[in-house]
């Protein structure tokens, strides 16, 4: 207590103690941290992203991979998520996000997993990867914080249509799950262990029943070390010959 | 601004800023909005503060300015006649019955000119000079408002607790 100490009597002490029992809403701190200056996208990261995208498109044309595109897509999505990307549409409302996806992307018909509809969405954007148009949806979960879901038409991703079950893989500091549902391939990225990712997806209402997410398998076309289901998050470096960029 | 520094400033002050905002606005929703507006300004202009130890006074001053800018100074400052009577004031032993809602109710009944210095006094135990800087009034005014405010508050507490 500072120079006012002498002015505090017993009534003041008791009143001050009561006043300090007033607690802010539990969400206030989280909302405030979103205002952090780093959350604002500056112009130069976007310029860098555009330049990197252009370079990577050239590299992609030169070094088009022969096998499944799933690992490359995971790597490039992880790189995008680690960059300063923008959400073209910000909303905390699932129906609004669904409508935006329908009106602005080519994956508007893709069904959103129950996980998304029961979480706290932040927004979404369109993706363009190797000529394939998809979408990215970002949302918060109580368990893992910020989680991202990318959706692409399976028919346009080589190797995706042969994917069965769900597969987990650590990439770029993220844990990524990939699976097919309907005509679409879904990539989920979260900062958690395999068990947490599994639990997150399987715990959402209706997930295991209609989405077939209860089973986790080995990814065809991915070597066994990177497809290990028991492995924790590991940072994977992708060779330039196998790397492509993603416009986000 | 370094995000770690921003987070540190949030963690240090947001709870008391919320309480100060509550004392001004009188409800949780407006108080939370005020705190967010304040930190939004801090995110933009906080780097101009060379000494982040001064962030506290800056935040309280900014929150107060945001409050009055929002309300467009709806509440008129006025000196109300007040008859002090020691027999009407609450005694220390009666404070045990006080809960936070009652404390807020009593505080809300004070005019804003007393609520402001009292909240800063009770929440942050700020010095008269700090309060004067935040409220942009002379130190003598702070002392007189605190004195009168405390007297009114004790009277109100007595009434509220006796109901």
CSV table of C-alpha atoms in Angstrom, one decimal:
chain,number,residue,atom,x,y,z
A,1,UNK,CA,0.0,0.0,0.0
A,2,UNK,CA,1.4,3.4,-0.9
A,3,UNK,CA,1.1,6.8,0.5
A,4,UNK,CA,-2.6,6.3,1.1
A,5,UNK,CA,-1.9,3.6,3.7
A,6,UNK,CA,-2.5,6.0,6.6
A,7,UNK,CA,-6.0,6.7,5.3
A,8,UNK,CA,-7.1,3.1,5.3
A,9,UNK,CA,-9.1,2.1,8.3
A,10,UNK,CA,-10.9,-1.1,9.0
A,11,UNK,CA,-14.0,-0.2,7.0
A,12,UNK,CA,-11.8,0.7,4.0
A,13,UNK,CA,-9.9,-2.5,4.2
A,14,UNK,CA,-13.2,-4.6,4.4
A,15,UNK,CA,-14.7,-2.6,1.5
A,16,UNK,CA,-11.7,-2.9,-0.7
A,17,UNK,CA,-11.6,-6.6,-0.1
A,18,UNK,CA,-15.2,-6.9,-1.2
A,19,UNK,CA,-14.7,-4.8,-4.3
A,20,UNK,CA,-11.8,-7.1,-5.3
A,21,UNK,CA,-14.1,-10.1,-5.2
A,22,UNK,CA,-15.7,-8.8,-8.4
A,23,UNK,CA,-14.4,-11.0,-11.2
A,24,UNK,CA,-14.3,-10.2,-14.9
A,25,UNK,CA,-16.1,-12.5,-17.3
A,26,UNK,CA,-14.0,-15.7,-17.9
A,27,UNK,CA,-13.7,-14.9,-21.6
A,28,UNK,CA,-12.5,-11.4,-21.2
A,29,UNK,CA,-8.8,-12.2,-20.9
A,30,UNK,CA,-8.9,-14.3,-24.1
A,31,UNK,CA,-10.7,-11.5,-26.0
A,32,UNK,CA,-8.1,-9.0,-24.8
A,33,UNK,CA,-5.2,-11.2,-26.0
A,34,UNK,CA,-6.7,-11.3,-29.4
A,35,UNK,CA,-6.0,-7.5,-29.6
A,36,UNK,CA,-2.3,-8.2,-29.3
A,37,UNK,CA,-0.5,-6.2,-32.0
A,38,UNK,CA,0.9,-9.4,-33.6
A,39,UNK,CA,-2.6,-10.5,-34.4
A,40,UNK,CA,-2.9,-7.7,-36.9
A,41,UNK,CA,-1.7,-8.6,-40.3
A,42,UNK,CA,0.9,-6.2,-41.6
A,43,UNK,CA,1.3,-5.6,-45.3
A,44,UNK,CA,4.8,-7.0,-45.7
A,45,UNK,CA,4.0,-10.6,-44.6
A,46,UNK,CA,1.3,-10.7,-47.2
A,47,UNK,CA,3.7,-9.5,-49.8
A,48,UNK,CA,6.2,-12.2,-48.7
A,49,UNK,CA,3.5,-14.8,-48.9
A,50,UNK,CA,2.5,-13.7,-52.4
A,51,UNK,CA,6.2,-13.8,-53.5
A,52,UNK,CA,6.7,-17.2,-51.8
A,53,UNK,CA,3.5,-18.5,-53.4
A,54,UNK,CA,4.7,-17.4,-56.9
A,55,UNK,CA,8.1,-19.0,-56.4
A,56,UNK,CA,6.5,-22.2,-55.1
A,57,UNK,CA,4.1,-22.4,-58.0
A,58,UNK,CA,7.2,-22.4,-60.3
A,59,UNK,CA,8.8,-25.0,-58.2
A,60,UNK,CA,5.7,-27.1,-58.2
A,61,UNK,CA,5.6,-27.1,-62.0
A,62,UNK,CA,9.2,-28.2,-62.1
A,63,UNK,CA,9.1,-30.8,-59.3
A,64,UNK,CA,5.6,-32.3,-59.5
A,65,UNK,CA,5.6,-35.3,-57.1
A,66,UNK,CA,4.7,-38.8,-58.4
A,67,UNK,CA,3.1,-40.3,-55.3
A,68,UNK,CA,0.1,-39.3,-53.1
A,69,UNK,CA,-0.3,-35.6,-52.6
A,70,UNK,CA,-1.6,-36.0,-49.1
A,71,UNK,CA,1.8,-35.6,-47.3
A,72,UNK,CA,2.7,-32.6,-49.5
A,73,UNK,CA,-0.7,-31.0,-48.8
A,74,UNK,CA,-0.2,-31.6,-45.1
A,75,UNK,CA,3.2,-30.0,-45.2
A,76,UNK,CA,2.1,-27.0,-47.1
A,77,UNK,CA,-1.0,-26.5,-45.0
A,78,UNK,CA,1.2,-26.6,-41.9
A,79,UNK,CA,3.5,-24.0,-43.5
A,80,UNK,CA,0.5,-21.8,-44.2
A,81,UNK,CA,-0.8,-22.1,-40.7
A,82,UNK,CA,2.6,-21.1,-39.4
A,83,UNK,CA,2.6,-18.0,-41.5
A,84,UNK,CA,0.7,-14.8,-41.0
A,85,UNK,CA,-2.4,-15.7,-43.1
A,86,UNK,CA,-5.7,-13.9,-43.3
A,87,UNK,CA,-9.2,-15.1,-42.7
A,88,UNK,CA,-11.3,-13.7,-45.6
A,89,UNK,CA,-14.4,-14.1,-43.5
A,90,UNK,CA,-14.5,-13.7,-39.8
A,91,UNK,CA,-17.5,-15.0,-37.8
A,92,UNK,CA,-18.3,-16.9,-34.7
A,93,UNK,CA,-21.5,-18.1,-36.3
A,94,UNK,CA,-21.4,-21.6,-37.9
A,95,UNK,CA,-24.4,-21.0,-40.3
A,96,UNK,CA,-22.8,-17.8,-41.5
A,97,UNK,CA,-19.6,-19.6,-42.2
A,98,UNK,CA,-21.4,-22.3,-44.0
A,99,UNK,CA,-23.2,-19.8,-46.1
A,100,UNK,CA,-19.9,-17.9,-46.9
A,101,UNK,CA,-18.3,-21.2,-48.0
A,102,UNK,CA,-21.2,-22.0,-50.2
A,103,UNK,CA,-21.2,-18.6,-51.9
A,104,UNK,CA,-17.4,-18.1,-52.1
A,105,UNK,CA,-15.7,-21.5,-52.4
A,106,UNK,CA,-15.9,-24.7,-54.4
A,107,UNK,CA,-16.3,-26.9,-51.4
A,108,UNK,CA,-19.6,-25.3,-50.2
A,109,UNK,CA,-21.3,-28.7,-50.5
A,110,UNK,CA,-18.8,-30.3,-48.1
A,111,UNK,CA,-20.4,-31.4,-44.9
A,112,UNK,CA,-18.8,-29.8,-41.9
A,113,UNK,CA,-17.8,-32.3,-39.2
A,114,UNK,CA,-19.8,-32.2,-36.0
A,115,UNK,CA,-16.6,-31.0,-34.3
A,116,UNK,CA,-16.8,-27.7,-36.1
A,117,UNK,CA,-20.5,-27.2,-35.4
A,118,UNK,CA,-20.0,-27.7,-31.7
A,119,UNK,CA,-16.9,-25.6,-31.3
A,120,UNK,CA,-16.3,-21.8,-31.4
A,121,UNK,CA,-15.5,-20.8,-35.0
A,122,UNK,CA,-13.2,-17.8,-35.8
A,123,UNK,CA,-13.7,-17.7,-39.5
A,124,UNK,CA,-12.7,-19.2,-42.9
A,125,UNK,CA,-11.0,-18.5,-46.2
A,126,UNK,CA,-10.6,-20.1,-49.6
A,127,UNK,CA,-7.5,-22.1,-50.4
A,128,UNK,CA,-5.8,-22.7,-53.7
A,129,UNK,CA,-3.2,-25.5,-53.8
A,130,UNK,CA,-1.7,-26.9,-57.0
A,131,UNK,CA,-4.7,-25.7,-58.9
A,132,UNK,CA,-7.1,-27.3,-56.4
A,133,UNK,CA,-9.6,-25.1,-54.7
A,134,UNK,CA,-10.5,-25.8,-51.1
A,135,UNK,CA,-11.3,-24.0,-47.9
A,136,UNK,CA,-9.9,-23.4,-44.5
A,137,UNK,CA,-12.0,-23.1,-41.4
A,138,UNK,CA,-10.5,-22.0,-38.1
A,139,UNK,CA,-12.1,-22.5,-34.7
A,140,UNK,CA,-11.4,-22.8,-31.1
A,141,UNK,CA,-11.9,-25.8,-28.9
A,142,UNK,CA,-11.7,-25.8,-25.1
A,143,UNK,CA,-9.3,-28.8,-25.2
A,144,UNK,CA,-6.7,-27.6,-27.8
A,145,UNK,CA,-7.3,-24.0,-28.4
A,146,UNK,CA,-7.1,-22.9,-32.0
A,147,UNK,CA,-7.7,-25.8,-34.5
A,148,UNK,CA,-7.8,-25.6,-38.3
A,149,UNK,CA,-9.8,-27.7,-40.8
A,150,UNK,CA,-8.9,-27.7,-44.5
A,151,UNK,CA,-11.3,-29.3,-47.0
A,152,UNK,CA,-10.5,-30.3,-50.6
A,153,UNK,CA,-12.5,-32.3,-53.1
A,154,UNK,CA,-11.0,-35.8,-52.9
A,155,UNK,CA,-11.1,-36.4,-56.6
A,156,UNK,CA,-8.6,-33.6,-57.2
A,157,UNK,CA,-6.0,-34.8,-54.7
A,158,UNK,CA,-4.0,-37.7,-56.0
A,159,UNK,CA,-4.0,-40.5,-53.5
A,160,UNK,CA,-6.9,-39.1,-51.5
A,161,UNK,CA,-9.6,-41.3,-52.9
A,162,UNK,CA,-7.7,-44.4,-51.7
A,163,UNK,CA,-7.6,-43.1,-48.2
A,164,UNK,CA,-9.6,-45.1,-45.7
A,165,UNK,CA,-10.1,-44.3,-42.1
A,166,UNK,CA,-8.3,-41.5,-40.3
A,167,UNK,CA,-4.6,-41.0,-40.2
A,168,UNK,CA,-2.5,-38.9,-37.9
A,169,UNK,CA,0.9,-37.3,-38.6
A,170,UNK,CA,3.1,-34.7,-36.9
A,171,UNK,CA,4.0,-31.9,-39.4
A,172,UNK,CA,5.4,-28.4,-39.0
A,173,UNK,CA,4.8,-28.4,-35.2
A,174,UNK,CA,1.2,-29.4,-35.7
A,175,UNK,CA,-0.5,-32.8,-35.3
A,176,UNK,CA,-2.5,-33.4,-38.5
A,177,UNK,CA,-5.4,-35.8,-39.0
A,178,UNK,CA,-6.6,-36.6,-42.5
A,179,UNK,CA,-9.7,-38.5,-43.6
A,180,UNK,CA,-12.3,-38.7,-46.3
A,181,UNK,CA,-16.0,-38.1,-45.9
A,182,UNK,CA,-18.3,-38.1,-48.9
A,183,UNK,CA,-16.5,-36.6,-51.9
A,184,UNK,CA,-14.1,-34.5,-49.8
A,185,UNK,CA,-10.8,-34.9,-48.0
A,186,UNK,CA,-10.5,-33.2,-44.6
A,187,UNK,CA,-7.2,-32.1,-42.9
A,188,UNK,CA,-7.4,-31.2,-39.3
A,189,UNK,CA,-4.5,-29.4,-37.6
A,190,UNK,CA,-4.2,-29.0,-33.8
A,191,UNK,CA,-1.5,-28.6,-31.2
A,192,UNK,CA,-2.0,-31.7,-29.3
A,193,UNK,CA,-1.0,-35.3,-28.9
A,194,UNK,CA,-2.4,-38.1,-31.1
A,195,UNK,CA,-4.7,-39.1,-28.2
A,196,UNK,CA,-5.9,-35.5,-27.8
A,197,UNK,CA,-6.7,-35.2,-31.5
A,198,UNK,CA,-8.4,-38.5,-31.6
A,199,UNK,CA,-10.4,-37.6,-28.5
A,200,UNK,CA,-11.3,-34.2,-29.9
A,201,UNK,CA,-12.7,-35.6,-33.1
A,202,UNK,CA,-14.3,-38.8,-31.6
A,203,UNK,CA,-15.9,-36.8,-28.8
A,204,UNK,CA,-18.0,-34.6,-31.0
A,205,UNK,CA,-21.6,-35.8,-31.2
A,206,UNK,CA,-22.2,-38.2,-34.1
A,207,UNK,CA,-18.6,-38.3,-35.1
A,208,UNK,CA,-17.9,-42.0,-34.8
A,209,UNK,CA,-21.3,-43.0,-36.1
A,210,UNK,CA,-21.8,-41.0,-39.3
A,211,UNK,CA,-18.3,-39.9,-39.9
A,212,UNK,CA,-16.5,-43.2,-39.5
A,213,UNK,CA,-13.8,-41.5,-37.4
A,214,UNK,CA,-13.4,-44.2,-34.8
A,215,UNK,CA,-10.7,-46.0,-36.7
A,216,UNK,CA,-7.2,-44.6,-37.3
A,217,UNK,CA,-5.0,-46.1,-40.0
A,218,UNK,CA,-1.7,-46.0,-41.8
A,219,UNK,CA,-1.6,-43.5,-44.6
A,220,UNK,CA,-0.9,-45.2,-48.0
A,221,UNK,CA,2.0,-43.5,-49.6
A,222,UNK,CA,3.4,-42.1,-46.4
A,223,UNK,CA,6.5,-43.8,-44.9
A,224,UNK,CA,5.9,-45.6,-41.7
A,225,UNK,CA,7.9,-43.3,-39.5
A,226,UNK,CA,5.8,-40.3,-40.4
A,227,UNK,CA,2.6,-42.2,-40.1
A,228,UNK,CA,3.2,-43.6,-36.7
A,229,UNK,CA,0.1,-43.2,-34.6
A,230,UNK,CA,1.8,-43.2,-31.3
A,231,UNK,CA,4.4,-40.6,-32.2
A,232,UNK,CA,4.1,-37.2,-30.6
A,233,UNK,CA,4.3,-34.0,-32.6
A,234,UNK,CA,7.5,-33.8,-34.6
A,235,UNK,CA,8.7,-31.1,-36.9
A,236,UNK,CA,9.0,-32.5,-40.3
A,237,UNK,CA,11.1,-30.8,-43.0
A,238,UNK,CA,10.0,-31.3,-46.5
A,239,UNK,CA,12.5,-31.3,-49.4
A,240,UNK,CA,12.0,-28.7,-52.0
A,241,UNK,CA,11.5,-31.3,-54.6
A,242,UNK,CA,8.5,-32.5,-52.8
A,243,UNK,CA,7.2,-29.2,-51.7
A,244,UNK,CA,4.6,-26.9,-53.1
A,245,UNK,CA,3.0,-23.8,-51.9
A,246,UNK,CA,-0.5,-23.0,-50.9
A,247,UNK,CA,-2.2,-19.8,-51.5
A,248,UNK,CA,-3.9,-18.7,-48.3
B,1,UNK,CA,4.8,-4.0,-29.3
B,2,UNK,CA,6.2,-7.4,-28.1
B,3,UNK,CA,3.2,-9.7,-27.7
B,4,UNK,CA,4.7,-11.0,-24.5
B,5,UNK,CA,4.8,-7.5,-23.1
B,6,UNK,CA,1.2,-7.0,-24.2
B,7,UNK,CA,0.1,-10.1,-22.5
B,8,UNK,CA,2.0,-9.1,-19.3
B,9,UNK,CA,0.2,-5.7,-19.3
B,10,UNK,CA,-3.2,-7.5,-19.8
B,11,UNK,CA,-2.5,-9.9,-17.0
B,12,UNK,CA,-1.3,-7.1,-14.6
B,13,UNK,CA,-4.2,-4.7,-15.0
B,14,UNK,CA,-7.3,-6.1,-16.7
B,15,UNK,CA,-9.0,-7.3,-13.6
B,16,UNK,CA,-8.8,-4.0,-11.8
B,17,UNK,CA,-9.6,-2.1,-15.0
B,18,UNK,CA,-12.7,-4.2,-15.3
B,19,UNK,CA,-13.7,-3.3,-11.7
B,20,UNK,CA,-13.0,0.4,-12.4
B,21,UNK,CA,-15.1,0.1,-15.6
B,22,UNK,CA,-17.9,-1.6,-13.7
B,23,UNK,CA,-17.9,1.2,-11.1
B,24,UNK,CA,-18.3,3.7,-14.0
B,25,UNK,CA,-20.8,1.9,-16.2
B,26,UNK,CA,-22.7,-0.1,-13.5
B,27,UNK,CA,-22.9,-3.4,-15.5
B,28,UNK,CA,-20.7,-6.2,-16.6
B,29,UNK,CA,-21.4,-6.0,-20.3
B,30,UNK,CA,-20.4,-2.3,-20.7
B,31,UNK,CA,-17.5,-2.8,-18.3
B,32,UNK,CA,-16.1,-5.6,-20.5
B,33,UNK,CA,-16.6,-3.5,-23.6
B,34,UNK,CA,-14.8,-0.6,-22.0
B,35,UNK,CA,-11.8,-2.8,-21.1
B,36,UNK,CA,-11.6,-4.1,-24.6
B,37,UNK,CA,-11.8,-0.6,-26.1
B,38,UNK,CA,-9.0,0.4,-23.7
B,39,UNK,CA,-6.7,-2.4,-24.7
B,40,UNK,CA,-7.5,-1.9,-28.4
B,41,UNK,CA,-6.1,1.7,-28.0
B,42,UNK,CA,-3.2,0.3,-26.0
B,43,UNK,CA,-2.4,-2.2,-28.8
B,44,UNK,CA,-2.3,0.7,-31.3
B,45,UNK,CA,-0.5,3.3,-29.2
B,46,UNK,CA,1.1,1.4,-26.4
B,47,UNK,CA,4.4,1.5,-28.2
B,48,UNK,CA,4.5,5.2,-27.7
B,49,UNK,CA,4.9,4.6,-24.0
B,50,UNK,CA,8.6,4.6,-23.4
B,51,UNK,CA,8.3,3.3,-19.9
B,52,UNK,CA,5.8,0.5,-19.6
B,53,UNK,CA,5.7,0.9,-15.9
B,54,UNK,CA,3.5,3.9,-16.6
B,55,UNK,CA,1.0,1.6,-18.5
B,56,UNK,CA,-1.3,1.4,-15.4
B,57,UNK,CA,-2.0,5.1,-15.1
B,58,UNK,CA,-2.2,5.3,-18.9
B,59,UNK,CA,-4.8,2.5,-19.1
B,60,UNK,CA,-6.9,3.9,-16.3
B,61,UNK,CA,-6.9,7.4,-17.9
B,62,UNK,CA,-7.7,5.9,-21.3
B,63,UNK,CA,-10.6,3.8,-20.0
B,64,UNK,CA,-12.0,6.8,-18.3
B,65,UNK,CA,-11.8,8.8,-21.5
B,66,UNK,CA,-13.4,6.0,-23.5
B,67,UNK,CA,-16.2,5.9,-20.9
B,68,UNK,CA,-17.0,9.6,-21.2
B,69,UNK,CA,-16.6,9.5,-25.0
B,70,UNK,CA,-19.1,6.7,-25.2
B,71,UNK,CA,-21.5,8.3,-22.8
B,72,UNK,CA,-20.9,11.8,-24.1
B,73,UNK,CA,-20.7,13.0,-20.6
B,74,UNK,CA,-24.3,12.1,-19.7
B,75,UNK,CA,-23.9,12.4,-16.0
B,76,UNK,CA,-23.5,15.9,-14.8
B,77,UNK,CA,-21.0,16.5,-12.1
B,78,UNK,CA,-22.5,18.2,-9.2
B,79,UNK,CA,-21.7,18.9,-5.6
B,80,UNK,CA,-24.6,17.5,-3.6
B,81,UNK,CA,-25.3,18.8,-0.2
B,82,UNK,CA,-24.4,16.2,2.3
B,83,UNK,CA,-24.9,16.3,6.0
B,84,UNK,CA,-22.3,14.2,7.6
B,85,UNK,CA,-23.3,12.3,10.7
B,86,UNK,CA,-21.0,9.9,12.4
B,87,UNK,CA,-23.9,8.1,13.9
B,88,UNK,CA,-25.2,7.2,10.4
B,89,UNK,CA,-21.9,5.7,9.2
B,90,UNK,CA,-21.3,2.0,9.2
B,91,UNK,CA,-19.0,0.7,11.9
B,92,UNK,CA,-16.1,-1.8,11.3
B,93,UNK,CA,-17.9,-4.6,13.1
B,94,UNK,CA,-20.9,-4.3,10.8
B,95,UNK,CA,-18.8,-4.9,7.7
B,96,UNK,CA,-18.8,-8.6,8.2
B,97,UNK,CA,-22.3,-8.8,6.8
B,98,UNK,CA,-21.2,-7.0,3.6
B,99,UNK,CA,-21.1,-9.1,0.4
B,100,UNK,CA,-19.8,-8.0,-3.0
B,101,UNK,CA,-23.2,-7.3,-4.5
B,102,UNK,CA,-24.1,-5.0,-1.6
B,103,UNK,CA,-20.7,-3.3,-1.9
B,104,UNK,CA,-21.4,-2.7,-5.6
B,105,UNK,CA,-24.9,-1.5,-5.0
B,106,UNK,CA,-23.8,1.0,-2.5
B,107,UNK,CA,-21.0,2.2,-4.8
B,108,UNK,CA,-23.3,2.5,-7.7
B,109,UNK,CA,-25.5,4.9,-5.7
B,110,UNK,CA,-22.7,7.5,-5.4
B,111,UNK,CA,-22.3,10.1,-8.1
B,112,UNK,CA,-19.6,9.4,-10.6
B,113,UNK,CA,-17.4,12.2,-9.2
B,114,UNK,CA,-17.1,10.2,-6.0
B,115,UNK,CA,-17.2,6.8,-7.5
B,116,UNK,CA,-14.1,7.3,-9.6
B,117,UNK,CA,-11.6,8.4,-7.0
B,118,UNK,CA,-13.0,5.9,-4.5
B,119,UNK,CA,-12.7,3.0,-6.9
B,120,UNK,CA,-9.1,3.9,-7.7
B,121,UNK,CA,-8.4,4.4,-4.0
B,122,UNK,CA,-9.8,1.0,-3.0
B,123,UNK,CA,-8.8,-1.1,-6.0
B,124,UNK,CA,-5.3,0.1,-6.7
B,125,UNK,CA,-4.5,1.9,-3.5
B,126,UNK,CA,-3.2,4.6,-5.7
B,127,UNK,CA,-1.7,7.7,-4.2
B,128,UNK,CA,-3.6,11.0,-4.3
B,129,UNK,CA,-1.2,12.3,-6.9
B,130,UNK,CA,-1.8,9.2,-9.2
B,131,UNK,CA,-5.6,9.6,-8.8
B,132,UNK,CA,-5.3,13.3,-9.6
B,133,UNK,CA,-3.3,12.5,-12.7
B,134,UNK,CA,-5.8,10.0,-13.9
B,135,UNK,CA,-8.8,12.2,-13.2
B,136,UNK,CA,-7.0,15.4,-14.4
B,137,UNK,CA,-8.0,17.3,-11.3
B,138,UNK,CA,-5.9,19.0,-8.6
B,139,UNK,CA,-4.8,16.9,-5.7
B,140,UNK,CA,-6.8,18.9,-3.3
B,141,UNK,CA,-10.0,18.0,-5.2
B,142,UNK,CA,-9.1,14.3,-5.0
B,143,UNK,CA,-8.7,14.6,-1.2
B,144,UNK,CA,-12.0,16.4,-0.8
B,145,UNK,CA,-13.8,14.0,-3.1
B,146,UNK,CA,-12.4,11.0,-1.4
B,147,UNK,CA,-13.3,12.4,2.0
B,148,UNK,CA,-16.8,13.2,1.0
B,149,UNK,CA,-17.2,10.0,-1.0
B,150,UNK,CA,-16.1,7.8,1.8
B,151,UNK,CA,-18.5,9.5,4.2
B,152,UNK,CA,-21.4,9.1,1.7
B,153,UNK,CA,-20.4,5.5,1.1
B,154,UNK,CA,-20.4,4.6,4.8
B,155,UNK,CA,-23.8,6.2,5.1
B,156,UNK,CA,-25.1,4.2,2.1
B,157,UNK,CA,-23.6,1.0,3.4
B,158,UNK,CA,-25.3,1.5,6.7
B,159,UNK,CA,-28.6,2.0,5.0
B,160,UNK,CA,-28.2,-0.9,2.6
B,161,UNK,CA,-27.2,-3.3,5.3
B,162,UNK,CA,-30.0,-2.3,7.6
B,163,UNK,CA,-32.6,-2.9,4.9
